[in-house]
Coordinates of C-alpha atoms in Angstrom, one line a residue:
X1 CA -5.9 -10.9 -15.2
X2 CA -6.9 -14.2 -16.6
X3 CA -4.3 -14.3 -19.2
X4 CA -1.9 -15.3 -16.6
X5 CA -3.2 -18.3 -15.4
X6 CA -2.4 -20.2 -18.7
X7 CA 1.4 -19.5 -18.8
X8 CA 3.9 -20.4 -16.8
X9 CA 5.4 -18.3 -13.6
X10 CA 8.7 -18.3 -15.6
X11 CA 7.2 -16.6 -18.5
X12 CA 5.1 -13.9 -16.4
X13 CA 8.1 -13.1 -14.5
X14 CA 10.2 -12.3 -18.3
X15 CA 7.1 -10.5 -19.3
X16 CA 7.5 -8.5 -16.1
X17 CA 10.9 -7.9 -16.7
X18 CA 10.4 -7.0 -20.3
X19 CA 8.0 -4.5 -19.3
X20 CA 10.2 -3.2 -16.4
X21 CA 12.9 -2.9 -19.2
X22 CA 11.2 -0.9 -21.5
X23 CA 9.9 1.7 -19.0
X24 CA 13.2 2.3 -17.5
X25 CA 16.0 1.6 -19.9
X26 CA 19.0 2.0 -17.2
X27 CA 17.4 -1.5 -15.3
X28 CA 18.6 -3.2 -18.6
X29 CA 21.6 -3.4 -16.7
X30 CA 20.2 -5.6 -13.6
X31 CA 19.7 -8.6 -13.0
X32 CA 16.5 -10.3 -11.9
X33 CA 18.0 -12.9 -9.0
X34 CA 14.5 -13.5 -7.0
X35 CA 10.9 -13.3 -8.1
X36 CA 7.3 -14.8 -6.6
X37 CA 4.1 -14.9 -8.8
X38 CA 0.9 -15.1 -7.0
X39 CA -1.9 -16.0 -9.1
X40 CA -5.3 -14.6 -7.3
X41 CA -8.6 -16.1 -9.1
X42 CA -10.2 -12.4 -7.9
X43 CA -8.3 -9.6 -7.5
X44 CA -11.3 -8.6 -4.6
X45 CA -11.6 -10.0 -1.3
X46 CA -15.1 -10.7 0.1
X47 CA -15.6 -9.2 3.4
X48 CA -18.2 -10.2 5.5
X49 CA -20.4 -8.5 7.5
X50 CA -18.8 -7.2 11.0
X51 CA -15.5 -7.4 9.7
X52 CA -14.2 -3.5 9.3
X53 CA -13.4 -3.6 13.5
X54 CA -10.8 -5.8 12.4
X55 CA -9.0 -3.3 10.1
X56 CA -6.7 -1.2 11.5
X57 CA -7.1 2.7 11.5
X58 CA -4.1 5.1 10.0
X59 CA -3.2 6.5 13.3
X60 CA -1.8 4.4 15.6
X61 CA -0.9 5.0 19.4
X62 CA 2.7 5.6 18.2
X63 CA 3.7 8.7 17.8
X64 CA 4.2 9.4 13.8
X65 CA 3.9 5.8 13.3
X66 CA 1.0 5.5 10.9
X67 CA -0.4 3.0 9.1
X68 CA -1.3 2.9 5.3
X69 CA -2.9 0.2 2.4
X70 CA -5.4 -1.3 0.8
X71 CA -6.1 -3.3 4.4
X72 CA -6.9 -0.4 6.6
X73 CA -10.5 1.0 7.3
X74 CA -11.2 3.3 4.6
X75 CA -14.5 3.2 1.7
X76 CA -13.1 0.9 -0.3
X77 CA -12.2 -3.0 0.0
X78 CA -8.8 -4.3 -0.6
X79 CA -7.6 -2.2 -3.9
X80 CA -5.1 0.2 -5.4
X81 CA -8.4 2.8 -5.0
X82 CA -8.4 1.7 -1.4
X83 CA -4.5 1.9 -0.8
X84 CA -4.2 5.1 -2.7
X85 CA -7.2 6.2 -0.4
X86 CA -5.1 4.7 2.7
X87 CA -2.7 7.0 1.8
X88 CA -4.2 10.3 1.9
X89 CA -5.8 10.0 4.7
X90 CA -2.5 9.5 6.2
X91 CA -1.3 12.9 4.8
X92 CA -3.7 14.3 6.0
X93 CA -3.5 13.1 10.0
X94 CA 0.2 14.0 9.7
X95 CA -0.6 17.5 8.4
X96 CA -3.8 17.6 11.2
X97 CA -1.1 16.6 14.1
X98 CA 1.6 19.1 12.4
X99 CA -0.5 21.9 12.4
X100 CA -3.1 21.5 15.5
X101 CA -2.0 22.9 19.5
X102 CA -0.4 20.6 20.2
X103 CA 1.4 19.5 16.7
X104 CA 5.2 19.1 15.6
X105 CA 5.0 23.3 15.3
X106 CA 4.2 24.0 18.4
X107 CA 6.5 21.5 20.2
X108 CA 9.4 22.9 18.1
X109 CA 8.4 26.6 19.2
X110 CA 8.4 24.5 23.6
X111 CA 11.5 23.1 22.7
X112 CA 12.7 26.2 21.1
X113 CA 11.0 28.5 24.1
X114 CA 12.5 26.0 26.4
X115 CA 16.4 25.9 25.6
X116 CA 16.3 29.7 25.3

């Protein structure tokens, strides 16, 4: 948010840490040794018109290799709504593939059939 842009990277990346801290007491014990702050003027990208070809689907041509986040085609632009989104529509092609003819059931009952 706006608040960041006036302080420094060192101080957001204590803050961080701080919060990180007191949200999961046992990481009191670690130690930050690496950290990058990107500060985004718009946490929204503007798309322009024609651009969704360009974003990858969740299913890819590999089989169960799929792809999920905020940049894949889905409703919504690049955000946690759209990777959160991103994500279930992943679930949901695994659990379409795993349960369908020709899905990871019925090629363990081939490969079942097959070695009997």
């Amino acid at each position: 948010d706006e608040r960041a842009f006036g302080r420094s990277e060192e101080q957001l990346v204590k803050d961080c840490v701080e919060q990180i801290n007191s949200l999961f007491p046992s990481s009191k014990k670690l130690t930050c040794t690496w950290s990058n702050v990107v500060k985004l003027g718009q946490s929204l990208y503007r798309e322009k018109p024609g651009q969704d070809k360009f974003r990858p689907k969740q299913a890819t041509p590999i089989d169960n290799f799929f792809l999920c986040g905020s940049y894949t085609y889905q409703d919504y632009l690049d955000s946690m709504e759209g990777a959160t989104r991103s994500g279930l529509m992943v679930a949901d092609e695994i659990i379409a593939r795993a349960d369908g003819p020709n899905g990871l059931a019925a090629k363990a009952a081939a490969n079942a059939a097959a070695i009997a």
